[in-house]
Each structure stands twice: as structure tokens, then as C-alpha cells.
Amino acid sequence: MPDLIAGFLPEGVGVSGLAALVDYGGALVMLLLLGLSIAAMTVLVYKVVQFTWHSVGWNHERSQQAIRLWSNGQAAEALQALSAYKSGRPSVFAAVIGRLSNDGRNPHSEDQAEKDAQKHLSALRGNLRVLESAAQLAPLIGLFGTVIGMMGAFQELQAAGADTDPAALAGGIWVALMTTAAGLAIAIPASFALYWLDGRLQREQELLEAGLTDIFAAADRQPSEPQAVMGSAYAAE
């Protein structure tokens, strides 16, 4: 059996060094979990600030007001209501209304509006992979640490033979299970945060689609000639 175990160990590490290898592996697992938790927390704080700043998934009164003005044929007033926003859903609506006002409705209007919406949603989806990775990998890394710890505990059991101390064995197992607990402690909040952010994104997409539908429906009711409001700034976007 020692020869069999030695065959799986790195070069230069004998069976007598298995305990040290187990201790090193457990410490490495905890460092990995610590790094993963820091990355997940950093991304979560950033995404919460970003979503709050852009009112992601919440009704935006200024956007609704601008769409009502546009529906009433007041394109300049609608753009004025959105002029303070350089990003987020209001900026998407401003770009679409600006192009319709300057260029009128054309076969490419809806395609360009869809590109604007997708660009906005893609920016909001950025870095969510980190939370997804934390939710999926943290339990696996924790389980790996537990397996390494259990290897050390059973090695001590084998070395002790008939003089096994149950308290010492239980203590080793308890320490080994800590990595699984740490992994779950990271994965559960990360999963909850990911589901919440994904729900906000889904709601944001619904609000974008509803707003763009209203904008194009109002454009179909308006004269086909461009109104040439606010210059060419929006038309160029």
C-alpha cells in the first residue's frame, strides 16, 4: 500500500510527507475560497451600485414622461426630458427618438434600436460570470478540501493503530468539513445575488421592449417627414 500511495505523490514527496501535503492542500483550498469570496463580493457591490445608479428594473418616471411627450408629437420636449442621461435606459430611448425625429422611420430603425438595447443590456450583464462561477465552484472547491482533510484524518487513524484517539479523529474530521461549510457560505449568497440581479435584468429588458414599442407605435402615427430636432447628435448614434 505505501508503494501504491507513493506512486500518486509528487516527485520527492514520500509517504511520510503525506500529512504535510494534506496540510498544504487544505491551506491552499482555503486561500482559493478566500480569493473567490473577495472577487464575488467586489462584483456584487459594483453591480448593486451600477443597477441602482441606472434604476435597472424600476419604472423611470422621466422616461415615461418623455415617451408621453413623444406620443403627443413633442419630440423636442421629449429629448429635453432625457438630455440629462448619458447612459442607461433613458439614453437608449433618447437615441431612438432622436434618430426618428431627424431621419424619420426607415427599414433599419428597429434594427438600430435593438442594437442600442442589446448594448445597454450587455453592459449590465458584465462581470455576472464571476458570481455564477462563485456559486458553482465554491461548493466543489470546499468538497475538494474536505476530501483532502479526510485523507489526513484517516492517515492518522492508520498510523495510530490500536491506540486511536476518537477525540483527535473527530477533531480532524471537523476541521476537514470546514472547507465544505466555507464553500457553501460563499455559494448560497452568490446564488441569491445572481438570481436577484438576473431578475432585475429581465425586468429591465421588459421595460426596454415596452418603451421601444410605444415609441415606434407613436412614430407610425406621426408625419413621415423628419422634424430635425436637437441637431444630428442622436442621428449619428
Tab-separated table of C-alpha atoms in Angstrom:
chain	number	residue	atom	x	y	z
A	1	MET	CA	0.000	0.000	0.000
A	2	PRO	CA	2.755	2.565	0.747
A	3	ASP	CA	4.243	1.896	-2.684
A	4	LEU	CA	0.808	2.412	-4.271
A	5	ILE	CA	0.298	5.728	-2.477
A	6	ALA	CA	3.800	6.865	-3.318
A	7	GLY	CA	3.016	6.391	-6.985
A	8	PHE	CA	0.419	9.175	-6.842
A	9	LEU	CA	2.535	11.666	-4.893
A	10	PRO	CA	4.660	14.409	-6.488
A	11	GLU	CA	8.310	13.582	-7.021
A	12	GLY	CA	10.280	13.966	-3.844
A	13	VAL	CA	7.300	13.562	-1.521
A	14	GLY	CA	7.347	10.270	0.376
A	15	VAL	CA	4.542	8.616	2.264
A	16	SER	CA	5.885	10.152	5.445
A	17	GLY	CA	5.289	13.567	3.895
A	18	LEU	CA	1.633	12.903	3.117
A	19	ALA	CA	0.465	14.734	6.234
A	20	ALA	CA	2.385	17.844	5.212
A	21	LEU	CA	0.928	17.600	1.724
A	22	VAL	CA	-2.576	17.350	3.193
A	23	ASP	CA	-1.983	20.409	5.381
A	24	TYR	CA	-0.659	22.356	2.397
A	25	GLY	CA	-3.638	21.302	0.267
A	26	GLY	CA	-6.121	22.363	2.930
A	27	ALA	CA	-4.465	25.759	3.293
A	28	LEU	CA	-4.460	26.202	-0.494
A	29	VAL	CA	-8.171	25.365	-0.666
A	30	MET	CA	-8.987	27.958	1.993
A	31	LEU	CA	-6.913	30.549	0.123
A	32	LEU	CA	-8.804	29.754	-3.080
A	33	LEU	CA	-12.123	30.135	-1.274
A	34	LEU	CA	-10.978	33.404	0.256
A	35	GLY	CA	-9.960	34.784	-3.142
A	36	LEU	CA	-13.236	33.632	-4.672
A	37	SER	CA	-15.257	35.258	-1.916
A	38	ILE	CA	-13.391	38.569	-2.304
A	39	ALA	CA	-13.954	38.546	-6.073
A	40	ALA	CA	-17.648	37.713	-5.665
A	41	MET	CA	-18.179	40.404	-3.040
A	42	THR	CA	-16.380	43.015	-5.149
A	43	VAL	CA	-18.526	42.221	-8.189
A	44	LEU	CA	-21.711	42.200	-6.112
A	45	VAL	CA	-21.041	45.645	-4.641
A	46	TYR	CA	-20.193	47.012	-8.092
A	47	LYS	CA	-23.328	45.544	-9.690
A	48	VAL	CA	-25.598	46.810	-6.910
A	49	VAL	CA	-24.182	50.323	-7.327
A	50	GLN	CA	-24.471	50.075	-11.128
A	51	PHE	CA	-28.046	48.780	-11.044
A	52	THR	CA	-29.092	51.400	-8.502
A	53	TRP	CA	-27.443	54.216	-10.479
A	54	HIS	CA	-29.258	53.235	-13.679
A	55	SER	CA	-32.527	52.291	-11.940
A	56	VAL	CA	-32.330	48.863	-13.544
A	57	GLY	CA	-35.668	47.098	-13.450
A	58	TRP	CA	-37.519	50.000	-11.874
A	59	ASN	CA	-40.001	52.275	-13.598
A	60	HIS	CA	-38.336	55.539	-14.578
A	61	GLU	CA	-40.725	58.470	-14.412
A	62	ARG	CA	-38.551	60.673	-16.626
A	63	SER	CA	-38.533	58.020	-19.369
A	64	GLN	CA	-42.287	57.547	-19.148
A	65	GLN	CA	-42.801	61.293	-19.331
A	66	ALA	CA	-40.555	61.530	-22.404
A	67	ILE	CA	-42.454	58.755	-24.168
A	68	ARG	CA	-45.752	60.527	-23.428
A	69	LEU	CA	-44.351	63.757	-24.878
A	70	TRP	CA	-43.118	61.896	-27.956
A	71	SER	CA	-46.535	60.268	-28.380
A	72	ASN	CA	-48.096	63.748	-28.317
A	73	GLY	CA	-45.778	64.914	-31.107
A	74	GLN	CA	-43.477	66.911	-28.797
A	75	ALA	CA	-40.160	65.438	-29.881
A	76	ALA	CA	-38.007	68.354	-28.703
A	77	GLU	CA	-39.587	68.280	-25.259
A	78	ALA	CA	-39.137	64.519	-25.060
A	79	LEU	CA	-35.439	64.789	-25.861
A	80	GLN	CA	-35.063	67.620	-23.406
A	81	ALA	CA	-36.521	65.431	-20.679
A	82	LEU	CA	-33.918	62.767	-21.455
A	83	SER	CA	-30.978	65.082	-22.128
A	84	ALA	CA	-29.505	64.707	-18.630
A	85	TYR	CA	-28.937	60.964	-19.091
A	86	LYS	CA	-25.853	59.775	-20.967
A	87	SER	CA	-26.310	56.089	-20.186
A	88	GLY	CA	-28.941	53.591	-19.137
A	89	ARG	CA	-32.456	53.059	-20.441
A	90	PRO	CA	-33.209	56.809	-20.882
A	91	SER	CA	-30.180	57.172	-23.162
A	92	VAL	CA	-31.476	54.307	-25.331
A	93	PHE	CA	-34.860	55.993	-25.651
A	94	ALA	CA	-33.189	59.334	-26.387
A	95	ALA	CA	-31.089	57.819	-29.190
A	96	VAL	CA	-34.113	56.162	-30.802
A	97	ILE	CA	-36.339	59.239	-30.546
A	98	GLY	CA	-33.520	61.423	-31.875
A	99	ARG	CA	-32.984	59.269	-34.942
A	100	LEU	CA	-36.708	59.037	-35.655
A	101	SER	CA	-37.014	62.801	-35.320
A	102	ASN	CA	-34.112	63.543	-37.631
A	103	ASP	CA	-34.313	60.706	-40.164
A	104	GLY	CA	-37.893	59.530	-39.885
A	105	ARG	CA	-38.980	55.901	-39.833
A	106	ASN	CA	-36.980	53.627	-42.160
A	107	PRO	CA	-36.449	49.867	-42.551
A	108	HIS	CA	-33.347	49.988	-40.342
A	109	SER	CA	-34.858	51.961	-37.454
A	110	GLU	CA	-35.934	48.964	-35.417
A	111	ASP	CA	-32.670	47.096	-36.047
A	112	GLN	CA	-30.656	50.031	-34.771
A	113	ALA	CA	-32.927	50.381	-31.745
A	114	GLU	CA	-32.450	46.695	-30.976
A	115	LYS	CA	-28.678	47.128	-31.174
A	116	ASP	CA	-28.872	50.034	-28.721
A	117	ALA	CA	-30.957	47.963	-26.330
A	118	GLN	CA	-28.632	44.962	-26.563
A	119	LYS	CA	-25.592	47.160	-25.959
A	120	HIS	CA	-27.231	48.532	-22.834
A	121	LEU	CA	-28.174	45.060	-21.562
A	122	SER	CA	-24.724	43.664	-22.367
A	123	ALA	CA	-23.111	46.359	-20.244
A	124	LEU	CA	-25.386	45.402	-17.353
A	125	ARG	CA	-24.568	41.698	-17.745
A	126	GLY	CA	-20.845	42.369	-17.481
A	127	ASN	CA	-18.994	40.524	-14.680
A	128	LEU	CA	-22.014	38.416	-13.725
A	129	ARG	CA	-19.944	35.384	-14.737
A	130	VAL	CA	-17.871	35.943	-11.602
A	131	LEU	CA	-20.919	35.476	-9.374
A	132	GLU	CA	-22.024	32.485	-11.420
A	133	SER	CA	-18.571	30.929	-11.068
A	134	ALA	CA	-18.558	31.550	-7.318
A	135	ALA	CA	-21.969	29.904	-6.945
A	136	GLN	CA	-20.894	26.830	-8.914
A	137	LEU	CA	-17.243	26.392	-7.971
A	138	ALA	CA	-17.204	27.284	-4.267
A	139	PRO	CA	-19.014	24.084	-3.127
A	140	LEU	CA	-16.773	21.946	-5.337
A	141	ILE	CA	-13.609	23.584	-4.032
A	142	GLY	CA	-14.897	23.166	-0.473
A	143	LEU	CA	-15.649	19.497	-1.108
A	144	PHE	CA	-12.166	19.029	-2.511
A	145	GLY	CA	-10.745	20.497	0.693
A	146	THR	CA	-12.878	18.122	2.737
A	147	VAL	CA	-11.592	15.118	0.784
A	148	ILE	CA	-8.023	16.249	1.390
A	149	GLY	CA	-8.753	16.717	5.089
A	150	MET	CA	-10.380	13.312	5.381
A	151	MET	CA	-7.312	11.752	3.798
A	152	GLY	CA	-5.221	13.266	6.577
A	153	ALA	CA	-7.661	12.119	9.262
A	154	PHE	CA	-7.654	8.535	8.036
A	155	GLN	CA	-3.883	8.590	7.709
A	156	GLU	CA	-3.693	9.497	11.404
A	157	LEU	CA	-6.169	6.701	12.148
A	158	GLN	CA	-3.992	4.198	10.298
A	159	ALA	CA	-0.791	5.414	11.972
A	160	ALA	CA	-2.311	5.241	15.446
A	161	GLY	CA	-3.467	1.655	15.024
A	162	ALA	CA	-4.955	0.253	18.198
A	163	ASP	CA	-4.098	3.429	20.118
A	164	THR	CA	-6.556	5.559	18.135
A	165	ASP	CA	-7.871	8.609	19.995
A	166	PRO	CA	-11.507	9.166	18.885
A	167	ALA	CA	-11.366	12.786	20.036
A	168	ALA	CA	-8.363	13.511	17.825
A	169	LEU	CA	-10.020	11.785	14.855
A	170	ALA	CA	-13.243	13.740	15.378
A	171	GLY	CA	-11.262	16.961	15.568
A	172	GLY	CA	-9.542	16.188	12.261
A	173	ILE	CA	-12.842	15.453	10.557
A	174	TRP	CA	-14.354	18.659	11.956
A	175	VAL	CA	-11.511	20.697	10.520
A	176	ALA	CA	-11.880	18.921	7.158
A	177	LEU	CA	-15.590	19.718	6.962
A	178	MET	CA	-14.867	23.421	7.487
A	179	THR	CA	-13.882	23.800	3.818
A	180	THR	CA	-17.262	22.477	2.662
A	181	ALA	CA	-19.017	24.844	5.057
A	182	ALA	CA	-16.904	27.731	3.756
A	183	GLY	CA	-17.726	26.813	0.158
A	184	LEU	CA	-21.451	26.724	0.890
A	185	ALA	CA	-21.215	30.009	2.797
A	186	ILE	CA	-19.882	31.595	-0.399
A	187	ALA	CA	-22.149	29.793	-2.872
A	188	ILE	CA	-25.507	30.451	-1.172
A	189	PRO	CA	-25.251	34.291	-1.052
A	190	ALA	CA	-23.679	34.331	-4.521
A	191	SER	CA	-26.589	32.297	-5.925
A	192	PHE	CA	-29.147	34.549	-4.255
A	193	ALA	CA	-27.415	37.686	-5.544
A	194	LEU	CA	-27.180	36.215	-9.054
A	195	TYR	CA	-30.901	35.365	-9.123
A	196	TRP	CA	-31.801	38.842	-7.873
A	197	LEU	CA	-29.619	40.600	-10.439
A	198	ASP	CA	-30.923	38.333	-13.195
A	199	GLY	CA	-34.480	39.214	-12.184
A	200	ARG	CA	-33.672	42.917	-12.391
A	201	LEU	CA	-32.141	42.374	-15.836
A	202	GLN	CA	-35.237	40.525	-17.022
A	203	ARG	CA	-37.432	43.358	-15.797
A	204	GLU	CA	-35.134	45.900	-17.476
A	205	GLN	CA	-35.462	44.062	-20.772
A	206	GLU	CA	-39.257	44.067	-20.453
A	207	LEU	CA	-39.292	47.819	-19.759
A	208	LEU	CA	-36.979	48.438	-22.715
A	209	GLU	CA	-39.180	46.434	-25.056
A	210	ALA	CA	-42.359	48.123	-23.805
A	211	GLY	CA	-40.829	51.592	-24.156
A	212	LEU	CA	-39.490	50.956	-27.650
A	213	THR	CA	-42.845	49.514	-28.714
A	214	ASP	CA	-44.595	52.691	-27.554
A	215	ILE	CA	-42.003	54.880	-29.287
A	216	PHE	CA	-42.363	53.133	-32.651
A	217	ALA	CA	-46.148	52.987	-32.322
A	218	ALA	CA	-46.177	56.754	-31.809
A	219	ALA	CA	-43.784	57.208	-34.771
A	220	ASP	CA	-46.232	55.350	-37.021
A	221	ARG	CA	-48.965	57.812	-36.070
A	222	GLN	CA	-46.805	60.865	-36.750
A	223	PRO	CA	-45.984	62.513	-40.103
A	224	SER	CA	-43.304	60.696	-42.059
A	225	GLU	CA	-41.200	63.860	-42.622
A	226	PRO	CA	-38.252	64.234	-40.221
A	227	GLN	CA	-38.666	67.002	-37.663
A	228	ALA	CA	-34.902	67.762	-37.431
A	229	VAL	CA	-34.850	68.461	-33.711
A	230	MET	CA	-31.751	68.587	-31.498
A	231	GLY	CA	-29.377	68.563	-34.473
A	232	SER	CA	-27.655	65.395	-35.651
A	233	ALA	CA	-26.185	64.219	-32.353
A	234	TYR	CA	-28.696	61.418	-31.833
A	235	ALA	CA	-28.906	60.540	-35.514
A	236	ALA	CA	-25.207	59.692	-35.515
A	237	GLU	CA	-25.533	57.169	-32.681
